[in-house]
Amino acid sequence: MESPAPRVGFVSLGCPKNLVDSERILSRLRAEGYEISPSYDGAELVVVNTCGFIDAAVEESLDAIGEALKENGRVIVTGCLGGDEKRIRDAHPRVLAVTGAHAYEAVMDAVHEALPPPHDPFTSLLPPEGVKLTPRHYAYLKISEGCNHRCTFCIIPQLRGDLVSRPIGEVMLEAERLVESGVRELLVVSQDTSAYGVDLKYRPDLRGGHCRPASGSWLLRLVNCPPGSGCTMSIPTPMWMI
């Protein structure tokens, strides 16, 4: 008789960019054969993806970690607040591991150490678009991480680092998979959408047999919503910034 798949609970806090990080971690977990538990008591450990943008978000994150420790006892912390490991461990010394924002490999390493994956990960079925936490009709499409600006009122660069744009081909492939899965609205998100591609020097990327420069204007033109699909794309940034 096969042993049951290990079960992981998940708490996702913060902005849409953090939600995308949660989706990617959950997709990795499911791809490796882990089950996702909807409750603390049904999980063998809990991952808490935190936010640290403002004081209220920090308090919410620390409270969520405390609740997970109380209800489950085995907790891995990731996300923006994870960049301040000392603060987390001072408040909750029993956490198993702490990683920073968008540290997918570090999170998976911590999960593997605390809860080894099942013997045969290929028995788990995972849709091409991965695990999504949004309703089926829309999805967030994250095109970059971090920000190069140093605004005095904002700590995003401290939390998520400098701008790192995803290659345009990679972005387009994810967009096409989402549309094919039934998504009708793509919400493009990043810390600084208008700066997309600056760090890549607008380096061209091969997609669909054509070289496309990594830039916001090309991204607007390239999202492939098939005729009759009803799919639209939204960018939560003033259009004059693109």
mmCIF file of N, CA, C and O in Angstrom, residues 98-177:
data_model
loop_
_atom_site.group_PDB
_atom_site.id
_atom_site.type_symbol
_atom_site.label_atom_id
_atom_site.label_comp_id
_atom_site.label_asym_id
_atom_site.label_seq_id
_atom_site.Cartn_x
_atom_site.Cartn_y
_atom_site.Cartn_z
ATOM 1 N N VAL A 98 13.753 30.453 7.556
ATOM 2 C CA VAL A 98 13.336 31.782 7.097
ATOM 3 C C VAL A 98 14.068 32.090 5.797
ATOM 4 O O VAL A 98 15.297 31.959 5.718
ATOM 5 N N THR A 99 13.307 32.476 4.760
ATOM 6 C CA THR A 99 13.914 32.879 3.490
ATOM 7 C C THR A 99 13.363 34.237 3.092
ATOM 8 O O THR A 99 12.322 34.673 3.594
ATOM 9 N N GLY A 100 14.021 34.901 2.147
ATOM 10 C CA GLY A 100 13.573 36.202 1.679
ATOM 11 C C GLY A 100 12.540 36.090 0.572
ATOM 12 O O GLY A 100 12.029 35.003 0.274
ATOM 13 N N ALA A 101 12.250 37.231 -0.059
ATOM 14 C CA ALA A 101 11.234 37.289 -1.120
ATOM 15 C C ALA A 101 11.691 36.550 -2.365
ATOM 16 O O ALA A 101 12.870 36.499 -2.678
ATOM 17 N N HIS A 102 10.729 35.984 -3.086
ATOM 18 C CA HIS A 102 10.902 35.204 -4.316
ATOM 19 C C HIS A 102 12.113 34.275 -4.266
ATOM 20 O O HIS A 102 12.875 34.153 -5.218
ATOM 21 N N ALA A 103 12.296 33.601 -3.108
ATOM 22 C CA ALA A 103 13.398 32.638 -2.933
ATOM 23 C C ALA A 103 12.835 31.222 -3.067
ATOM 24 O O ALA A 103 12.808 30.450 -2.106
ATOM 25 N N TYR A 104 12.381 30.899 -4.275
ATOM 26 C CA TYR A 104 11.668 29.635 -4.485
ATOM 27 C C TYR A 104 12.518 28.414 -4.117
ATOM 28 O O TYR A 104 12.054 27.492 -3.446
ATOM 29 N N GLU A 105 13.769 28.399 -4.570
ATOM 30 C CA GLU A 105 14.626 27.239 -4.318
ATOM 31 C C GLU A 105 14.895 27.073 -2.827
ATOM 32 O O GLU A 105 14.907 25.953 -2.306
ATOM 33 N N ALA A 106 15.124 28.199 -2.139
ATOM 34 C CA ALA A 106 15.389 28.130 -0.700
ATOM 35 C C ALA A 106 14.170 27.591 0.052
ATOM 36 O O ALA A 106 14.307 26.817 1.007
ATOM 37 N N VAL A 107 12.968 28.001 -0.376
ATOM 38 C CA VAL A 107 11.752 27.497 0.256
ATOM 39 C C VAL A 107 11.628 25.988 0.036
ATOM 40 O O VAL A 107 11.350 25.225 0.980
ATOM 41 N N MET A 108 11.853 25.549 -1.199
ATOM 42 C CA MET A 108 11.740 24.121 -1.503
ATOM 43 C C MET A 108 12.797 23.316 -0.752
ATOM 44 O O MET A 108 12.524 22.212 -0.264
ATOM 45 N N ASP A 109 14.012 23.857 -0.617
ATOM 46 C CA ASP A 109 15.048 23.164 0.151
ATOM 47 C C ASP A 109 14.621 22.999 1.604
ATOM 48 O O ASP A 109 14.834 21.935 2.211
ATOM 49 N N ALA A 110 14.016 24.048 2.164
ATOM 50 C CA ALA A 110 13.562 23.979 3.559
ATOM 51 C C ALA A 110 12.437 22.958 3.721
ATOM 52 O O ALA A 110 12.393 22.205 4.697
ATOM 53 N N VAL A 111 11.506 22.935 2.737
ATOM 54 C CA VAL A 111 10.418 21.951 2.781
ATOM 55 C C VAL A 111 10.983 20.538 2.668
ATOM 56 O O VAL A 111 10.592 19.632 3.418
ATOM 57 N N HIS A 112 11.913 20.331 1.752
ATOM 58 C CA HIS A 112 12.515 18.999 1.570
ATOM 59 C C HIS A 112 13.178 18.512 2.848
ATOM 60 O O HIS A 112 13.106 17.334 3.199
ATOM 61 N N GLU A 113 13.861 19.432 3.548
ATOM 62 C CA GLU A 113 14.564 19.052 4.775
ATOM 63 C C GLU A 113 13.588 18.692 5.892
ATOM 64 O O GLU A 113 13.797 17.732 6.624
ATOM 65 N N ALA A 114 12.516 19.468 6.008
ATOM 66 C CA ALA A 114 11.552 19.232 7.088
ATOM 67 C C ALA A 114 10.546 18.147 6.752
ATOM 68 O O ALA A 114 10.061 17.445 7.645
ATOM 69 N N LEU A 115 10.222 18.003 5.465
ATOM 70 C CA LEU A 115 9.198 17.046 5.031
ATOM 71 C C LEU A 115 9.607 16.490 3.668
ATOM 72 O O LEU A 115 9.249 17.053 2.633
ATOM 73 N N PRO A 116 10.369 15.408 3.646
ATOM 74 C CA PRO A 116 10.880 14.871 2.373
ATOM 75 C C PRO A 116 9.763 14.604 1.375
ATOM 76 O O PRO A 116 8.650 14.212 1.759
ATOM 77 N N PRO A 117 10.020 14.835 0.081
ATOM 78 C CA PRO A 117 8.987 14.612 -0.936
ATOM 79 C C PRO A 117 8.675 13.134 -1.082
ATOM 80 O O PRO A 117 9.481 12.279 -0.699
ATOM 81 N N PRO A 118 7.499 12.810 -1.641
ATOM 82 C CA PRO A 118 7.159 11.404 -1.869
ATOM 83 C C PRO A 118 8.125 10.767 -2.858
ATOM 84 O O PRO A 118 8.807 11.453 -3.625
ATOM 85 N N HIS A 119 8.156 9.462 -2.853
ATOM 86 C CA HIS A 119 9.134 8.726 -3.656
ATOM 87 C C HIS A 119 8.963 8.980 -5.152
ATOM 88 O O HIS A 119 9.949 9.095 -5.879
ATOM 89 N N ASP A 120 7.713 9.063 -5.629
ATOM 90 C CA ASP A 120 7.479 9.220 -7.063
ATOM 91 C C ASP A 120 6.676 10.490 -7.328
ATOM 92 O O ASP A 120 5.444 10.475 -7.314
ATOM 93 N N PRO A 121 7.357 11.611 -7.594
ATOM 94 C CA PRO A 121 6.634 12.871 -7.809
ATOM 95 C C PRO A 121 5.841 12.909 -9.103
ATOM 96 O O PRO A 121 4.983 13.765 -9.285
ATOM 97 N N PHE A 122 6.089 11.982 -10.025
ATOM 98 C CA PHE A 122 5.422 12.027 -11.322
ATOM 99 C C PHE A 122 3.975 11.537 -11.265
ATOM 100 O O PHE A 122 3.255 11.590 -12.254
ATOM 101 N N THR A 123 3.548 11.039 -10.104
ATOM 102 C CA THR A 123 2.155 10.593 -9.984
ATOM 103 C C THR A 123 1.202 11.768 -9.809
ATOM 104 O O THR A 123 0.000 11.614 -9.935
ATOM 105 N N SER A 124 1.715 12.949 -9.497
ATOM 106 C CA SER A 124 0.867 14.116 -9.305
ATOM 107 C C SER A 124 0.620 14.807 -10.644
ATOM 108 O O SER A 124 1.549 14.997 -11.427
ATOM 109 N N LEU A 125 -0.624 15.178 -10.876
ATOM 110 C CA LEU A 125 -0.978 15.872 -12.111
ATOM 111 C C LEU A 125 -0.982 17.375 -11.853
ATOM 112 O O LEU A 125 -1.551 17.846 -10.874
ATOM 113 N N LEU A 126 -0.333 18.130 -12.734
ATOM 114 C CA LEU A 126 -0.243 19.569 -12.575
ATOM 115 C C LEU A 126 -0.605 20.233 -13.896
ATOM 116 O O LEU A 126 -0.027 19.913 -14.926
ATOM 117 N N PRO A 127 -1.567 21.135 -13.902
ATOM 118 C CA PRO A 127 -1.923 21.802 -15.161
ATOM 119 C C PRO A 127 -0.770 22.673 -15.645
ATOM 120 O O PRO A 127 0.038 23.142 -14.848
ATOM 121 N N PRO A 128 -0.677 22.925 -16.966
ATOM 122 C CA PRO A 128 0.435 23.708 -17.524
ATOM 123 C C PRO A 128 0.562 25.100 -16.911
ATOM 124 O O PRO A 128 1.653 25.639 -16.822
ATOM 125 N N GLU A 129 -0.560 25.698 -16.512
ATOM 126 C CA GLU A 129 -0.505 27.043 -15.953
ATOM 127 C C GLU A 129 -0.094 27.052 -14.487
ATOM 128 O O GLU A 129 0.087 28.114 -13.889
ATOM 129 N N GLY A 130 0.069 25.843 -13.881
ATOM 130 C CA GLY A 130 0.450 25.757 -12.478
ATOM 131 C C GLY A 130 -0.742 25.955 -11.551
ATOM 132 O O GLY A 130 -1.891 26.053 -11.977
ATOM 133 N N VAL A 131 -0.466 26.041 -10.261
ATOM 134 C CA VAL A 131 -1.512 26.253 -9.259
ATOM 135 C C VAL A 131 -1.808 27.747 -9.167
ATOM 136 O O VAL A 131 -0.891 28.569 -9.056
ATOM 137 N N LYS A 132 -3.072 28.121 -9.241
ATOM 138 C CA LYS A 132 -3.468 29.520 -9.168
ATOM 139 C C LYS A 132 -4.344 29.762 -7.939
ATOM 140 O O LYS A 132 -5.151 28.910 -7.556
ATOM 141 N N LEU A 133 -4.182 30.942 -7.331
ATOM 142 C CA LEU A 133 -4.963 31.319 -6.158
ATOM 143 C C LEU A 133 -6.048 32.337 -6.495
ATOM 144 O O LEU A 133 -6.765 32.791 -5.618
ATOM 145 N N THR A 134 -6.140 32.707 -7.777
ATOM 146 C CA THR A 134 -7.164 33.652 -8.226
ATOM 147 C C THR A 134 -8.341 32.884 -8.818
ATOM 148 O O THR A 134 -8.206 31.712 -9.182
ATOM 149 N N PRO A 135 -9.511 33.524 -8.930
ATOM 150 C CA PRO A 135 -10.624 32.888 -9.648
ATOM 151 C C PRO A 135 -10.206 32.529 -11.066
ATOM 152 O O PRO A 135 -9.279 33.126 -11.617
ATOM 153 N N ARG A 136 -10.906 31.597 -11.684
ATOM 154 C CA ARG A 136 -10.477 31.047 -12.962
ATOM 155 C C ARG A 136 -10.451 32.068 -14.092
ATOM 156 O O ARG A 136 -9.683 31.927 -15.046
ATOM 157 N N HIS A 137 -11.258 33.135 -13.988
ATOM 158 C CA HIS A 137 -11.387 34.047 -15.126
ATOM 159 C C HIS A 137 -10.269 35.081 -15.220
ATOM 160 O O HIS A 137 -10.134 35.750 -16.239
ATOM 161 N N TYR A 138 -9.439 35.256 -14.160
ATOM 162 C CA TYR A 138 -8.329 36.201 -14.287
ATOM 163 C C TYR A 138 -7.096 35.651 -13.572
ATOM 164 O O TYR A 138 -7.186 34.741 -12.755
ATOM 165 N N ALA A 139 -5.931 36.211 -13.923
ATOM 166 C CA ALA A 139 -4.675 35.779 -13.308
ATOM 167 C C ALA A 139 -3.684 36.925 -13.352
ATOM 168 O O ALA A 139 -3.742 37.798 -14.220
ATOM 169 N N TYR A 140 -2.766 36.931 -12.385
ATOM 170 C CA TYR A 140 -1.689 37.912 -12.374
ATOM 171 C C TYR A 140 -0.504 37.382 -13.175
ATOM 172 O O TYR A 140 -0.154 36.212 -13.089
ATOM 173 N N LEU A 141 0.108 38.265 -13.960
ATOM 174 C CA LEU A 141 1.271 37.928 -14.777
ATOM 175 C C LEU A 141 2.418 38.836 -14.325
ATOM 176 O O LEU A 141 2.461 40.017 -14.664
ATOM 177 N N LYS A 142 3.337 38.274 -13.552
ATOM 178 C CA LYS A 142 4.439 39.084 -13.016
ATOM 179 C C LYS A 142 5.580 39.132 -14.018
ATOM 180 O O LYS A 142 6.081 38.094 -14.440
ATOM 181 N N ILE A 143 5.997 40.344 -14.399
ATOM 182 C CA ILE A 143 6.989 40.491 -15.455
ATOM 183 C C ILE A 143 8.376 40.852 -14.931
ATOM 184 O O ILE A 143 9.353 40.779 -15.677
ATOM 185 N N SER A 144 8.480 41.256 -13.675
ATOM 186 C CA SER A 144 9.793 41.598 -13.133
ATOM 187 C C SER A 144 9.743 41.589 -11.618
ATOM 188 O O SER A 144 8.661 41.545 -11.015
ATOM 189 N N GLU A 145 10.928 41.639 -11.012
ATOM 190 C CA GLU A 145 11.070 41.753 -9.563
ATOM 191 C C GLU A 145 11.853 43.020 -9.251
ATOM 192 O O GLU A 145 12.664 43.478 -10.062
ATOM 193 N N GLY A 146 11.637 43.579 -8.068
ATOM 194 C CA GLY A 146 12.471 44.654 -7.577
ATOM 195 C C GLY A 146 12.298 45.992 -8.276
ATOM 196 O O GLY A 146 11.473 46.160 -9.173
ATOM 197 N N CYS A 147 13.119 46.959 -7.851
ATOM 198 C CA CYS A 147 13.016 48.333 -8.369
ATOM 199 C C CYS A 147 14.359 49.024 -8.208
ATOM 200 O O CYS A 147 15.045 48.849 -7.199
ATOM 201 N N ASN A 148 14.727 49.835 -9.219
ATOM 202 C CA ASN A 148 15.998 50.567 -9.179
ATOM 203 C C ASN A 148 15.887 51.932 -8.515
ATOM 204 O O ASN A 148 16.901 52.577 -8.253
ATOM 205 N N HIS A 149 14.665 52.400 -8.269
ATOM 206 C CA HIS A 149 14.486 53.720 -7.652
ATOM 207 C C HIS A 149 14.745 53.647 -6.144
ATOM 208 O O HIS A 149 14.600 52.593 -5.529
ATOM 209 N N ARG A 150 15.110 54.756 -5.574
ATOM 210 C CA ARG A 150 15.382 54.826 -4.138
ATOM 211 C C ARG A 150 14.536 55.926 -3.508
ATOM 212 O O ARG A 150 15.037 56.890 -2.927
ATOM 213 N N CYS A 151 13.228 55.787 -3.653
ATOM 214 C CA CYS A 151 12.301 56.769 -3.088
ATOM 215 C C CYS A 151 12.391 56.728 -1.563
ATOM 216 O O CYS A 151 12.411 55.649 -0.961
ATOM 217 N N THR A 152 12.405 57.889 -0.934
ATOM 218 C CA THR A 152 12.580 57.946 0.521
ATOM 219 C C THR A 152 11.419 57.333 1.279
ATOM 220 O O THR A 152 11.582 56.903 2.423
ATOM 221 N N PHE A 153 10.236 57.285 0.654
ATOM 222 C CA PHE A 153 9.051 56.772 1.348
ATOM 223 C C PHE A 153 8.833 55.281 1.130
ATOM 224 O O PHE A 153 7.876 54.710 1.663
ATOM 225 N N CYS A 154 9.691 54.629 0.350
ATOM 226 C CA CYS A 154 9.424 53.250 -0.066
ATOM 227 C C CYS A 154 10.595 52.331 0.286
ATOM 228 O O CYS A 154 11.761 52.668 0.053
ATOM 229 N N ILE A 155 10.280 51.139 0.824
ATOM 230 C CA ILE A 155 11.332 50.190 1.195
ATOM 231 C C ILE A 155 11.369 48.973 0.265
ATOM 232 O O ILE A 155 12.034 47.984 0.560
ATOM 233 N N ILE A 156 10.650 49.056 -0.862
ATOM 234 C CA ILE A 156 10.613 47.922 -1.793
ATOM 235 C C ILE A 156 12.011 47.455 -2.206
ATOM 236 O O ILE A 156 12.289 46.249 -2.199
ATOM 237 N N PRO A 157 12.956 48.358 -2.577
ATOM 238 C CA PRO A 157 14.284 47.870 -2.965
ATOM 239 C C PRO A 157 14.983 47.094 -1.850
ATOM 240 O O PRO A 157 15.744 46.171 -2.121
ATOM 241 N N GLN A 158 14.730 47.477 -0.596
ATOM 242 C CA GLN A 158 15.323 46.753 0.524
ATOM 243 C C GLN A 158 14.703 45.367 0.668
ATOM 244 O O GLN A 158 15.373 44.413 1.071
ATOM 245 N N LEU A 159 13.421 45.264 0.346
ATOM 246 C CA LEU A 159 12.715 44.001 0.512
ATOM 247 C C LEU A 159 12.926 43.060 -0.662
ATOM 248 O O LEU A 159 13.101 41.853 -0.494
ATOM 249 N N ARG A 160 12.901 43.603 -1.896
ATOM 250 C CA ARG A 160 12.912 42.761 -3.095
ATOM 251 C C ARG A 160 14.094 43.008 -4.024
ATOM 252 O O ARG A 160 14.188 42.388 -5.080
ATOM 253 N N GLY A 161 14.999 43.912 -3.646
ATOM 254 C CA GLY A 161 16.213 44.113 -4.425
ATOM 255 C C GLY A 161 16.012 44.982 -5.650
ATOM 256 O O GLY A 161 14.965 45.607 -5.852
ATOM 257 N N ASP A 162 17.061 45.027 -6.496
ATOM 258 C CA ASP A 162 17.014 45.830 -7.715
ATOM 259 C C ASP A 162 16.168 45.154 -8.788
ATOM 260 O O ASP A 162 15.826 43.976 -8.692
ATOM 261 N N LEU A 163 15.876 45.919 -9.848
ATOM 262 C CA LEU A 163 15.044 45.431 -10.949
ATOM 263 C C LEU A 163 15.656 44.201 -11.621
ATOM 264 O O LEU A 163 16.832 44.207 -11.986
ATOM 265 N N VAL A 164 14.844 43.155 -11.774
ATOM 266 C CA VAL A 164 15.234 41.967 -12.533
ATOM 267 C C VAL A 164 14.049 41.611 -13.432
ATOM 268 O O VAL A 164 13.040 41.084 -12.963
ATOM 269 N N SER A 165 14.169 41.909 -14.724
ATOM 270 C CA SER A 165 13.081 41.645 -15.672
ATOM 271 C C SER A 165 13.133 40.207 -16.166
ATOM 272 O O SER A 165 14.216 39.659 -16.395
ATOM 273 N N ARG A 166 11.951 39.609 -16.368
ATOM 274 C CA ARG A 166 11.889 38.285 -16.969
ATOM 275 C C ARG A 166 12.036 38.412 -18.482
ATOM 276 O O ARG A 166 11.542 39.381 -19.070
ATOM 277 N N PRO A 167 12.681 37.463 -19.140
ATOM 278 C CA PRO A 167 12.778 37.514 -20.609
ATOM 279 C C PRO A 167 11.391 37.556 -21.235
ATOM 280 O O PRO A 167 10.457 36.901 -20.750
ATOM 281 N N ILE A 168 11.236 38.319 -22.321
ATOM 282 C CA ILE A 168 9.926 38.496 -22.939
ATOM 283 C C ILE A 168 9.346 37.168 -23.419
ATOM 284 O O ILE A 168 8.136 36.930 -23.338
ATOM 285 N N GLY A 169 10.208 36.251 -23.899
ATOM 286 C CA GLY A 169 9.718 34.950 -24.352
ATOM 287 C C GLY A 169 9.108 34.148 -23.228
ATOM 288 O O GLY A 169 8.073 33.486 -23.396
ATOM 289 N N GLU A 170 9.718 34.213 -22.061
ATOM 290 C CA GLU A 170 9.204 33.506 -20.891
ATOM 291 C C GLU A 170 7.863 34.082 -20.457
ATOM 292 O O GLU A 170 6.930 33.351 -20.105
ATOM 293 N N VAL A 171 7.763 35.424 -20.486
ATOM 294 C CA VAL A 171 6.510 36.087 -20.127
ATOM 295 C C VAL A 171 5.407 35.691 -21.099
ATOM 296 O O VAL A 171 4.272 35.377 -20.696
ATOM 297 N N MET A 172 5.714 35.695 -22.392
ATOM 298 C CA MET A 172 4.714 35.381 -23.398
ATOM 299 C C MET A 172 4.236 33.933 -23.294
ATOM 300 O O MET A 172 3.054 33.640 -23.470
ATOM 301 N N LEU A 173 5.161 33.019 -23.010
ATOM 302 C CA LEU A 173 4.781 31.620 -22.876
ATOM 303 C C LEU A 173 3.811 31.434 -21.719
ATOM 304 O O LEU A 173 2.798 30.725 -21.843
ATOM 305 N N GLU A 174 4.087 32.097 -20.600
ATOM 306 C CA GLU A 174 3.177 32.003 -19.457
ATOM 307 C C GLU A 174 1.820 32.609 -19.800
ATOM 308 O O GLU A 174 0.770 32.047 -19.450
ATOM 309 N N ALA A 175 1.817 33.754 -20.511
ATOM 310 C CA ALA A 175 0.559 34.398 -20.888
ATOM 311 C C ALA A 175 -0.276 33.483 -21.777
ATOM 312 O O ALA A 175 -1.495 33.338 -21.590
ATOM 313 N N GLU A 176 0.371 32.833 -22.746
ATOM 314 C CA GLU A 176 -0.352 31.955 -23.662
ATOM 315 C C GLU A 176 -0.942 30.753 -22.918
ATOM 316 O O GLU A 176 -2.070 30.338 -23.185
ATOM 317 N N ARG A 177 -0.186 30.194 -21.988
ATOM 318 C CA ARG A 177 -0.688 29.059 -21.209
ATOM 319 C C ARG A 177 -1.888 29.451 -20.360
ATOM 320 O O ARG A 177 -2.839 28.682 -20.215
#
